[in-house]
Amino acid sequence: MLLEREEPLRALALRYAEAAAGNGSLVLIAGEAGAGKTSLVRAFVESLDRSALVLSGACDPLSTPRPLSPLQDFAADPESGLGDLRPGDTEPYELFAEVLDRLRNTIRPIVMVIEDVHWADEGTLDLIRFLGRRVADTNAVVTCTYRHDEVDRTHPFRTVLGQVGSLSTTHTVEVSPLSQRAVEQLTGDTGIDAYDLHERTGGNAFFVTESIAAGGRMPRTVQDAVLARLASLDPEVRAAVEAVSVAPRDLAIDRLARLTDSEARTVDAAASSGVLVADGPRLRFRHDIARSAVEAALPPARRLALHRRMIAILEDDGEHDIARLAHHAVGTANPALILRYAIPAGRDAIARGARREAIAFFSAALRHSDLIEPPLAADLLSTLGEQQSLVGDFVGARESLTSAVETYQRIGDLEGQAAAMVLLQGPVWVLDGTEAGRAVTARAHSLLQDRDPSEALGKVLTRISHNHMIARQREPGRQAAIRAADVATVVNSEEVAWRADALRGTIELVMGDSAVGAEMLETSVKEAERMSSRKLQAWSLGMLGSGAGEARMYPTAIHALNRAIAIGQASDDDYEVAYNRAWLGRIAFEQGRWDEAAEFAEATIRGFGVVAEHLLTAQCVLGRLRIRRGDPGGLPLLQRLADSGDDYLLQYVWNAYCGVAEHAWLDGKPEVAVPLLSGAFERAMSSDSPWARGEIGFWMWRLGEIERPPKGAAEPFALQIAGEWIEAAQLWHELGCPYEEAMALADGDETAMRRSLVLLDRLAASPAAHRVRGQLRELGARGIPRGPMKATRANPEGLTPRQLEVLESMALGLSNGEIADKLFLSKRTVENHVSAVLMKLGVDTRSKAVAVAVQRSIIEM
Amino acid sequence: MPRYVIERTFPEGLEIPTTTEGMKRCLAAVDDNATEKVTWIHSYVTVDHRKTFCIYDGPTPEAIRRAASLNELPVDSITEVNVLDPYFYVGSPATLLDEHTGRR
């Protein structure tokens, strides 16, 4: 499979088409070693029709290159018709003229391939120069591949590039590294971390595909390729390159000289070996994966010696970079050195947001836990467990945190124990279920409830508030947050105070006034920025993103989610990144960007199989998408989710219930979904979530189970249930939900239904479109508009009770703002009601509406 | 891998010339399908060329749709199917048992 090569392939195909028409060209294919130049050429050649004559030749990295080796390769191919050329015996110029002559005098279009020109001998370079200048009136595409990173200023091919590069018949095709998205596509469901792999390989196609083939371990082929490259170097130069491999990231040039006792000449040779790149005064491997390969191949004693020597050099220099010191300390396997450097390095890594690095350092230190005082060991275990949770290693986290809890208990530190238990809730929740998770926090609470306030108590209370928020229980959640804030004031804890505020914002966002909640959370984000805590920033942005998503405030949500993802990726926060991506998928689905929604959902399902919340969100999207498109496989997926329903996770699965109901309704068998949906409805009504009440209530209404909007239902759903389809459609339009808008319009008159159909066809929502077409046909057959909905039958103009109330207020001369206050509606909704009333009464001003209404006895004055 | 029937409508009629160009178009479709792990088995084309019924193997309906969009082909509906042929039941455990007990 060739990814992200559509552009270069198209460019090559175009050159070929031109060549077939007698306009030849020289194409230079540039890319680093392993970028996929050869694969590109192969794919191009395979795409050619049979009329093409393909001449393949290559240059080799031989110490004494075969002269004109590509021509020798051509001559050796009986198909080529160049078998009579004798590269050794003819004068070069005559030989080149002969080749050109053949290119000019064939009817077949020719693709000449010269691979690895960076290794070309002088003769081959002359040939390329010669052909490059004269290729215009041939039927040939002369294709040369080369490693642009190995052709430096002094390389002989540079001169050729200078001479032919600017000709109009010369084209350059760059084979760039694979993007992260392509790497994700290639890792597929292998469980390999695509982000990490992309980082380590820099998107190099060879390294990426080989690493995947090796299941994420260091691939033998990569090791072979890298070591083969090293093998061609002088022994001292090779030793210098090998020494660089023990350093993390990079190594200062002067230190390399001291480390290996090498002369400047040797260091320079190492720097220009092609394996390393010079970054100012420092050297590093071009690809980190190559560094790992070289390091892994070092003999153990040599590696140990290099690390020991390096530590000595660093200590001599008074090095401040603690991560560098710790890296070499771990390399020496000396416990005293490890404990001296790895612990502060782990803390430093956390401060930098480098979680995996922190985990590695703490784990290294804790391998010598018998040498660590128990209070410190407990702290380290607790910090390690927290970091493991954040990168999604829940099994490791549960183990570390359980040890932390036991250690605190042994030394009688109740506060420490409770704080560790709060952290333990996370992995237990994921691995053993939400109930087991909450039980851990409840035990932590019982440890501290009769003791003086402490920061640990504050943490327990914020966790309890968070749990209520997840279950969409507004008051208990708020109460716990307020208590946490009180504790924070007493014990002066900035973080607990921050968390209490952020939770109150989140609770307001998903269960109260969403605009106010969003503002509160924005403040929390800014605070986290001020406190320069990436963890808290990512957390609050995730809450803002998913909460605003639930409240269908999409611009706010998308902005926050993308910011959260950027921060999360920079700090190895896989858990948050996956959750936020799943949410971007749900939003794309609701906004009618269905292809994107499918991609987000699939990426989540592939990449993060373990965490219930992510998976539920993504699978709901996929299931509902299939149902709305009429594709197979949607219903079984949603039914499985609905059956596995943990009561606590209603917010993640209500979409599954609604999808099942939607399928039944579209299928014309609403009754089959009633038992399932009724149960969900009851749960929604015992929660404080307006959007769960709204959407589940909406489907209860569609299935004929309820007649009026349920209490506390989100506005657009409530409007639609009340028969106010004009206002509902308008509101859905403003929110940016085309499918919902179409569903509201489908409840309207013929014009509205036609509009609905346009939207549904645009989405390719065939089942719903089919249904609306049926409604329209029915209308046409009878030739009369369909009667108004049950709830609106009361008055002849088809006004809903709410519209009547608005009309009455209009008659009293109230402004929209005054009506909004009186009826507890937003001003925008009142505006929508007013325009619906004007439309239904067929007038264009408020005063005319009142006059008509009085005249027709709709209202009394 | 699940098998699907994909119905497509071509209002102007589907025209693939029996030339190199036509062959290229079909093979390009095969390449694009491969990026989505989708295999085009074959298609039934109505006599007026306005509708096709295409048999595909693919991992998911989403992959089928992506492959269609890469190939700029319309999709009316995707239906998951199983293969049934006249001899499907011949030699199956249930029919063997019936023959053994003399039932018809």
XYZ file of N, CA, C and O in Angstrom, chain A residues 49 98 108 223 262 309 333 343 391 442 538 614 628 647 666 676 691 741 789 804:
80
model
N 1.019 1.451 -19.163
C 0.420 0.467 -20.061
C 1.531 -0.319 -20.753
O 2.711 -0.009 -20.638
N 24.492 7.969 -29.098
C 23.808 6.765 -29.556
C 22.538 6.527 -28.722
O 21.466 6.253 -29.254
N 7.692 3.619 -29.196
C 7.183 3.363 -27.843
C 7.650 4.453 -26.886
O 8.798 4.875 -26.957
N 17.849 -2.447 12.027
C 19.138 -2.597 12.675
C 20.199 -2.955 11.625
O 21.267 -2.358 11.586
N 38.950 11.256 20.561
C 39.179 11.322 19.117
C 39.734 12.675 18.722
O 39.547 13.674 19.407
N 31.944 6.943 31.773
C 32.838 8.005 31.358
C 32.048 9.311 31.155
O 32.496 10.391 31.515
N 24.016 1.532 35.697
C 23.449 0.506 36.573
C 23.969 0.615 38.005
O 23.917 -0.347 38.765
N 15.574 10.418 40.403
C 14.396 10.966 41.091
C 14.170 12.430 40.715
O 13.090 12.784 40.237
N -0.859 8.369 30.739
C -0.494 7.883 29.408
C -1.320 6.655 29.015
O -1.109 6.073 27.961
N -14.824 6.393 48.030
C -15.664 6.413 49.237
C -14.850 5.971 50.457
O -14.970 6.554 51.546
N -4.925 20.945 30.145
C -5.496 19.917 29.262
C -6.815 19.417 29.838
O -7.795 19.219 29.119
N -14.074 6.384 25.975
C -13.683 6.732 24.609
C -14.400 5.833 23.631
O -14.929 6.254 22.619
N -28.174 6.282 10.197
C -28.642 7.445 9.432
C -28.312 7.326 7.952
O -28.988 7.891 7.111
N -25.277 1.947 34.536
C -26.161 3.067 34.867
C -25.396 4.372 34.993
O -25.891 5.446 34.690
N -37.411 4.709 11.861
C -37.159 4.768 10.412
C -37.647 3.496 9.729
O -38.071 3.506 8.585
N -36.712 -0.656 25.721
C -35.349 -0.188 25.954
C -35.336 1.315 26.248
O -34.728 1.778 27.206
N -29.764 17.625 27.992
C -29.629 17.061 26.639
C -30.018 15.596 26.604
O -30.574 15.133 25.620
N -32.142 19.545 11.923
C -32.929 20.587 11.261
C -33.886 19.956 10.254
O -35.085 20.289 10.210
N -50.321 18.846 13.728
C -50.023 17.814 14.716
C -51.060 17.863 15.841
O -51.695 18.870 16.078
N -49.214 30.837 21.026
C -50.375 31.594 21.492
C -49.979 32.529 22.635
O -50.353 33.701 22.661
